[in-house]
mmCIF file of N, CA and C in Angstrom:
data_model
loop_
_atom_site.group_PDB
_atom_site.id
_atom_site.type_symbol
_atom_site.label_atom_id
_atom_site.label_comp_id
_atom_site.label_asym_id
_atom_site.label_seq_id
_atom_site.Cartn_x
_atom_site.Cartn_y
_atom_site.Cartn_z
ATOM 1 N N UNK A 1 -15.693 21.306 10.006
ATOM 2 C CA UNK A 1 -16.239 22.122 8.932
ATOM 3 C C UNK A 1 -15.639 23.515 9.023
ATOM 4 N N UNK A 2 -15.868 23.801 8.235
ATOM 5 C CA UNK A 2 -15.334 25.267 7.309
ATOM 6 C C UNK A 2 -16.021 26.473 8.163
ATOM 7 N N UNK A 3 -15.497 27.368 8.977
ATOM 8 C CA UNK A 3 -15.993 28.199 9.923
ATOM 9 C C UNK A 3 -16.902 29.096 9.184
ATOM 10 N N UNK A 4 -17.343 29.532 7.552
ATOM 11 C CA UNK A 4 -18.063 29.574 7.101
ATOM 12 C C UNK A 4 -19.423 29.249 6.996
ATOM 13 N N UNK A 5 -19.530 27.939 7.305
ATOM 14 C CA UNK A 5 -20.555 27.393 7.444
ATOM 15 C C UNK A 5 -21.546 27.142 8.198
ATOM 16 N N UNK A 6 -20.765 27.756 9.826
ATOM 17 C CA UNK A 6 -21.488 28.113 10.788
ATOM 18 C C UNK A 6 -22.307 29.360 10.561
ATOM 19 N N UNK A 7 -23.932 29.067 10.790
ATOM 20 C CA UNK A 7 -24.634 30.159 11.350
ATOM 21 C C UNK A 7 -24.294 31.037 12.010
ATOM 22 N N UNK A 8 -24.724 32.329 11.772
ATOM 23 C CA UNK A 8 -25.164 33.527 12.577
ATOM 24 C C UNK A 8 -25.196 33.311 13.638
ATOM 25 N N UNK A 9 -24.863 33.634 14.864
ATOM 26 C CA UNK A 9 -25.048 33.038 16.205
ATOM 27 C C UNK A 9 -24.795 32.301 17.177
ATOM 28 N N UNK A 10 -23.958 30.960 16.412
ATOM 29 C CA UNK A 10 -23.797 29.846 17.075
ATOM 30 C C UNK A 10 -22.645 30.237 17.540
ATOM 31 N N UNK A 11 -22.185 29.079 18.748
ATOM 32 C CA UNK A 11 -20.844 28.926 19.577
ATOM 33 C C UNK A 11 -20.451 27.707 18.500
ATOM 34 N N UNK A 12 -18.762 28.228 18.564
ATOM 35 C CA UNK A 12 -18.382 26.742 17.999
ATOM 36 C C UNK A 12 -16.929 26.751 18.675
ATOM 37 N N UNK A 13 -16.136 25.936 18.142
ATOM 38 C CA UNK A 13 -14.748 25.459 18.814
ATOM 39 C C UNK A 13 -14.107 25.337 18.382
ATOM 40 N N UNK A 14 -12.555 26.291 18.273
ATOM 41 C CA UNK A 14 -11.866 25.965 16.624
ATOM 42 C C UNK A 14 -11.422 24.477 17.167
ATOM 43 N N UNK A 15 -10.805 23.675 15.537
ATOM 44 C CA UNK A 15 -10.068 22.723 16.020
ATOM 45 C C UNK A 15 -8.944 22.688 15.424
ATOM 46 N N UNK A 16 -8.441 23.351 14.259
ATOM 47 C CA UNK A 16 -7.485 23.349 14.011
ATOM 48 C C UNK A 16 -7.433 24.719 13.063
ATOM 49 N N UNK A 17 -6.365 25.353 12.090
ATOM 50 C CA UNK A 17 -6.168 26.459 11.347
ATOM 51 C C UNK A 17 -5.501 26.025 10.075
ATOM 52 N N UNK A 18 -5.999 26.097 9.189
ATOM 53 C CA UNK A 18 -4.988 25.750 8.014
ATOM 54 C C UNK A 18 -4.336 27.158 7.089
ATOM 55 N N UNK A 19 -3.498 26.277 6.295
ATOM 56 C CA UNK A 19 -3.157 27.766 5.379
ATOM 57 C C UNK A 19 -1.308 27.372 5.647
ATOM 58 N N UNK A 20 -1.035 28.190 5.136
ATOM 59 C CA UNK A 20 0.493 29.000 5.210
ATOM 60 C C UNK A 20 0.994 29.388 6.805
ATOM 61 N N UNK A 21 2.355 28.753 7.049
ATOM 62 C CA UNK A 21 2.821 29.289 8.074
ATOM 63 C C UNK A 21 2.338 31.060 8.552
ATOM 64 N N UNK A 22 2.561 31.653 7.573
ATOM 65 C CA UNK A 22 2.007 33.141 7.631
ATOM 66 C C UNK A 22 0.738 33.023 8.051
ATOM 67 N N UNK A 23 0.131 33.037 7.353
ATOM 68 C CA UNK A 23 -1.296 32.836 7.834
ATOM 69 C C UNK A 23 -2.295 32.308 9.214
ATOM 70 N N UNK A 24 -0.996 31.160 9.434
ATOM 71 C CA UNK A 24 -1.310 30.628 10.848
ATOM 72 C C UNK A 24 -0.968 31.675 11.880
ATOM 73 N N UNK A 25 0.027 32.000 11.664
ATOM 74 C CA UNK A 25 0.548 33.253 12.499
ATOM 75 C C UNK A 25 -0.150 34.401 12.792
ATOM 76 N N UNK A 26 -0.323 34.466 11.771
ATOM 77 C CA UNK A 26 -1.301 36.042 11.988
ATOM 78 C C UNK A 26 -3.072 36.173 12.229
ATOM 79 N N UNK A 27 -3.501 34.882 12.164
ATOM 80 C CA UNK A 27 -4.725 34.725 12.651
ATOM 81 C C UNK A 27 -4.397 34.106 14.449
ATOM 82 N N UNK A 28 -3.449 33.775 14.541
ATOM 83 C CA UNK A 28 -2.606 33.458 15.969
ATOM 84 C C UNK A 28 -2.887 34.920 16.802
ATOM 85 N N UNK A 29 -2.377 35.747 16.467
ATOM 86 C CA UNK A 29 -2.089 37.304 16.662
ATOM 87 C C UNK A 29 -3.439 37.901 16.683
ATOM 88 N N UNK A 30 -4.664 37.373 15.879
ATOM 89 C CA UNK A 30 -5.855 37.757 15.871
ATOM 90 C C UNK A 30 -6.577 37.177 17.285
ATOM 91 N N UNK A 31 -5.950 36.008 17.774
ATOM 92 C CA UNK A 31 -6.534 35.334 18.528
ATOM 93 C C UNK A 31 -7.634 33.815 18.487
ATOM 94 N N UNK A 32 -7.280 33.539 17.399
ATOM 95 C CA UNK A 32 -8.099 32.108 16.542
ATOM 96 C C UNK A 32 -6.765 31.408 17.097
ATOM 97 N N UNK A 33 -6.687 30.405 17.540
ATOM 98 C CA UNK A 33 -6.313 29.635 18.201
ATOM 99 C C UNK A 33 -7.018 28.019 18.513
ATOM 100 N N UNK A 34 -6.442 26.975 18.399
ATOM 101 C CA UNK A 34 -7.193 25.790 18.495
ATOM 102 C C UNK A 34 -7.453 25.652 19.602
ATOM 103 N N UNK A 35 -8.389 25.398 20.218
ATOM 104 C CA UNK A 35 -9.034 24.921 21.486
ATOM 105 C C UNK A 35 -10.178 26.829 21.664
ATOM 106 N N UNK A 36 -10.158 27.726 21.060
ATOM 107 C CA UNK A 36 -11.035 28.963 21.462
ATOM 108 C C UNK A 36 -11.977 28.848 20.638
ATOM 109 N N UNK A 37 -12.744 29.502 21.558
ATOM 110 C CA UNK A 37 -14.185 29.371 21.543
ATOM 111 C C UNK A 37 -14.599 31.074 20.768
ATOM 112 N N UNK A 38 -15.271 30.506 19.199
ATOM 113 C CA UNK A 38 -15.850 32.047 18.952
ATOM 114 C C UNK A 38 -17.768 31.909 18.483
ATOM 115 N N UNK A 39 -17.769 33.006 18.223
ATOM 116 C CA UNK A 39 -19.268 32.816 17.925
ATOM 117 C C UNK A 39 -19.273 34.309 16.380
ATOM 118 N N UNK A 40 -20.145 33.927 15.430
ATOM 119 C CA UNK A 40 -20.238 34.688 14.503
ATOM 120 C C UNK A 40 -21.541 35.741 14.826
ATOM 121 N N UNK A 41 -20.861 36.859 14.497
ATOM 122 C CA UNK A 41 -21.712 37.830 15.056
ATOM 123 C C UNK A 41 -22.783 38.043 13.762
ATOM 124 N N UNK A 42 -21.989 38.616 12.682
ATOM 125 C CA UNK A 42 -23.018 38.581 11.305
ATOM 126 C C UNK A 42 -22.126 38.154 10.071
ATOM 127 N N UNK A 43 -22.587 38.568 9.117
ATOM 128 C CA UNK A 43 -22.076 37.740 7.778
ATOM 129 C C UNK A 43 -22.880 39.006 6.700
ATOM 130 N N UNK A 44 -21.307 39.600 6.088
ATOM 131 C CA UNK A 44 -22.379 40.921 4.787
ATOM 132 C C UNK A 44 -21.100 40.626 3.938
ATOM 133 N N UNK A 45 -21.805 40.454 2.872
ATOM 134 C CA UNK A 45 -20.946 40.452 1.253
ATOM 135 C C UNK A 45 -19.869 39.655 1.451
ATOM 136 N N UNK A 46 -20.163 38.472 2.183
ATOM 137 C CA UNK A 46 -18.969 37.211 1.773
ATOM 138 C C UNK A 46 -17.471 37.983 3.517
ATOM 139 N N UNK A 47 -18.036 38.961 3.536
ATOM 140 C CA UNK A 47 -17.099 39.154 5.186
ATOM 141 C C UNK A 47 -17.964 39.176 6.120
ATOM 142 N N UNK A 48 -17.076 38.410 7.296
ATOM 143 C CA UNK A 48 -17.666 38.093 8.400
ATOM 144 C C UNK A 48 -17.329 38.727 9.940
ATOM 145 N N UNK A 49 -17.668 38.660 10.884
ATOM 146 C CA UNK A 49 -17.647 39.567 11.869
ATOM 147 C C UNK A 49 -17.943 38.439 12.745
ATOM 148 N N UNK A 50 -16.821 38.040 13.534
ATOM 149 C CA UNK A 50 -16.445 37.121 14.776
ATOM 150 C C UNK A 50 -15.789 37.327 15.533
ATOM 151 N N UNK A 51 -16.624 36.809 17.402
ATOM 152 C CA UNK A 51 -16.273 37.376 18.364
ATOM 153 C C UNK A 51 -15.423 36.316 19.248
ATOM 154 N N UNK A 52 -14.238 36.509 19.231
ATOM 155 C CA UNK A 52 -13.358 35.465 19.983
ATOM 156 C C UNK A 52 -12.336 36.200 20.789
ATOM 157 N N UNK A 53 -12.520 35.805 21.858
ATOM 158 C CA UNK A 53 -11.606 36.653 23.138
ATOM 159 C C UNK A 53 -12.159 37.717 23.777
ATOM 160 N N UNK A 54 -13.387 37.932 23.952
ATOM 161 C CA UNK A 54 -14.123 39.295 24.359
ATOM 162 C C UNK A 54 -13.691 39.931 23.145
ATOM 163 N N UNK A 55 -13.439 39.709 21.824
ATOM 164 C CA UNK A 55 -13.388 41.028 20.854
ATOM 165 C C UNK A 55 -14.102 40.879 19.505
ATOM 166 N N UNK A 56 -14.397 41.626 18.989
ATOM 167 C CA UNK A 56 -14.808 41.657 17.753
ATOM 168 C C UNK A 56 -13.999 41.494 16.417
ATOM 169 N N UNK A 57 -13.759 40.488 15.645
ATOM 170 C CA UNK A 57 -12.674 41.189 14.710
ATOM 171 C C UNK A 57 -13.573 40.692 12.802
ATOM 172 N N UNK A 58 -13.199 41.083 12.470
ATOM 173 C CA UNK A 58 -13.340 41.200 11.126
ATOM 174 C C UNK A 58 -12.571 40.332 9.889
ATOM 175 N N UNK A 59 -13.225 39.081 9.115
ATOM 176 C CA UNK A 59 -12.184 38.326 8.548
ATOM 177 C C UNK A 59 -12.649 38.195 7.195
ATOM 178 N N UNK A 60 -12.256 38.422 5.616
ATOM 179 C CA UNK A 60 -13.075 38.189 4.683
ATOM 180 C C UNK A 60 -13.506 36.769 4.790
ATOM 181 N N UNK A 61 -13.871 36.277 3.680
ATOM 182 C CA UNK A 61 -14.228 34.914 3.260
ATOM 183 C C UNK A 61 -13.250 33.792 3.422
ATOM 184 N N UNK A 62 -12.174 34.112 2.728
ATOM 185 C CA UNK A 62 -11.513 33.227 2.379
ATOM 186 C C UNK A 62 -10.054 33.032 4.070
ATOM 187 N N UNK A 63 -9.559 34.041 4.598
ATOM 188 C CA UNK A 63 -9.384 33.714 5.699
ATOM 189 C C UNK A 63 -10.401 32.690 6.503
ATOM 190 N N UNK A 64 -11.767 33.174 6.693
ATOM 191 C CA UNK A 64 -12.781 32.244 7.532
ATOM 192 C C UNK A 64 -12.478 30.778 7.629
ATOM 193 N N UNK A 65 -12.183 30.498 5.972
ATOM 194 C CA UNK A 65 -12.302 29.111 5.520
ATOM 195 C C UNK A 65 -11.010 28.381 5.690
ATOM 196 N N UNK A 66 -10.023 29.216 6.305
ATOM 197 C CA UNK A 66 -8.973 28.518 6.768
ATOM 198 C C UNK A 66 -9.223 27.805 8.662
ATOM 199 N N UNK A 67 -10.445 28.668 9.070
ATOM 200 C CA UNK A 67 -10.307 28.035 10.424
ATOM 201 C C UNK A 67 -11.790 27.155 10.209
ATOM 202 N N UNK A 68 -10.819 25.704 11.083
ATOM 203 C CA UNK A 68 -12.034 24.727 11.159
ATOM 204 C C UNK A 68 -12.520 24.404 12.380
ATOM 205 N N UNK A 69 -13.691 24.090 12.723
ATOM 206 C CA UNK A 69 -14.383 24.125 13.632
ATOM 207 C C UNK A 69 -15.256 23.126 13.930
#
């Protein structure tokens, strides 16, 4: 499922990244990676705030929905 769709809170596990070579890349560089482990911190106006790698980072909507989990 659509990393969107995870609750507030939960641990989940990416399993894969879709999208555009670009895109893979640069959420690569963010640290979303298949096999890492993130957890969603909160969720305001369709952007989200997820913590993967000891860090905080910031992804709108539609990035989110490229990583599956």
């Amino acid at each position: 499922m659509p990393l969107t769709l995870c609750p507030s809170g939960q641990m989940a596990v990416i399993k894969k990244i879709g999208g555009k070579d670009e895109t893979k890349r640069f959420l690569a560089t963010l640290g979303f990676t298949p096999g890492e482990h993130v957890t969603i911190v909160s969720e305001n106006g369709g952007n989200m705030i997820i913590n993967v790698r000891d860090s905080r980072v910031a992804l709108d909507r539609t990035l989110a929905q490229r990583i599956v989990v």
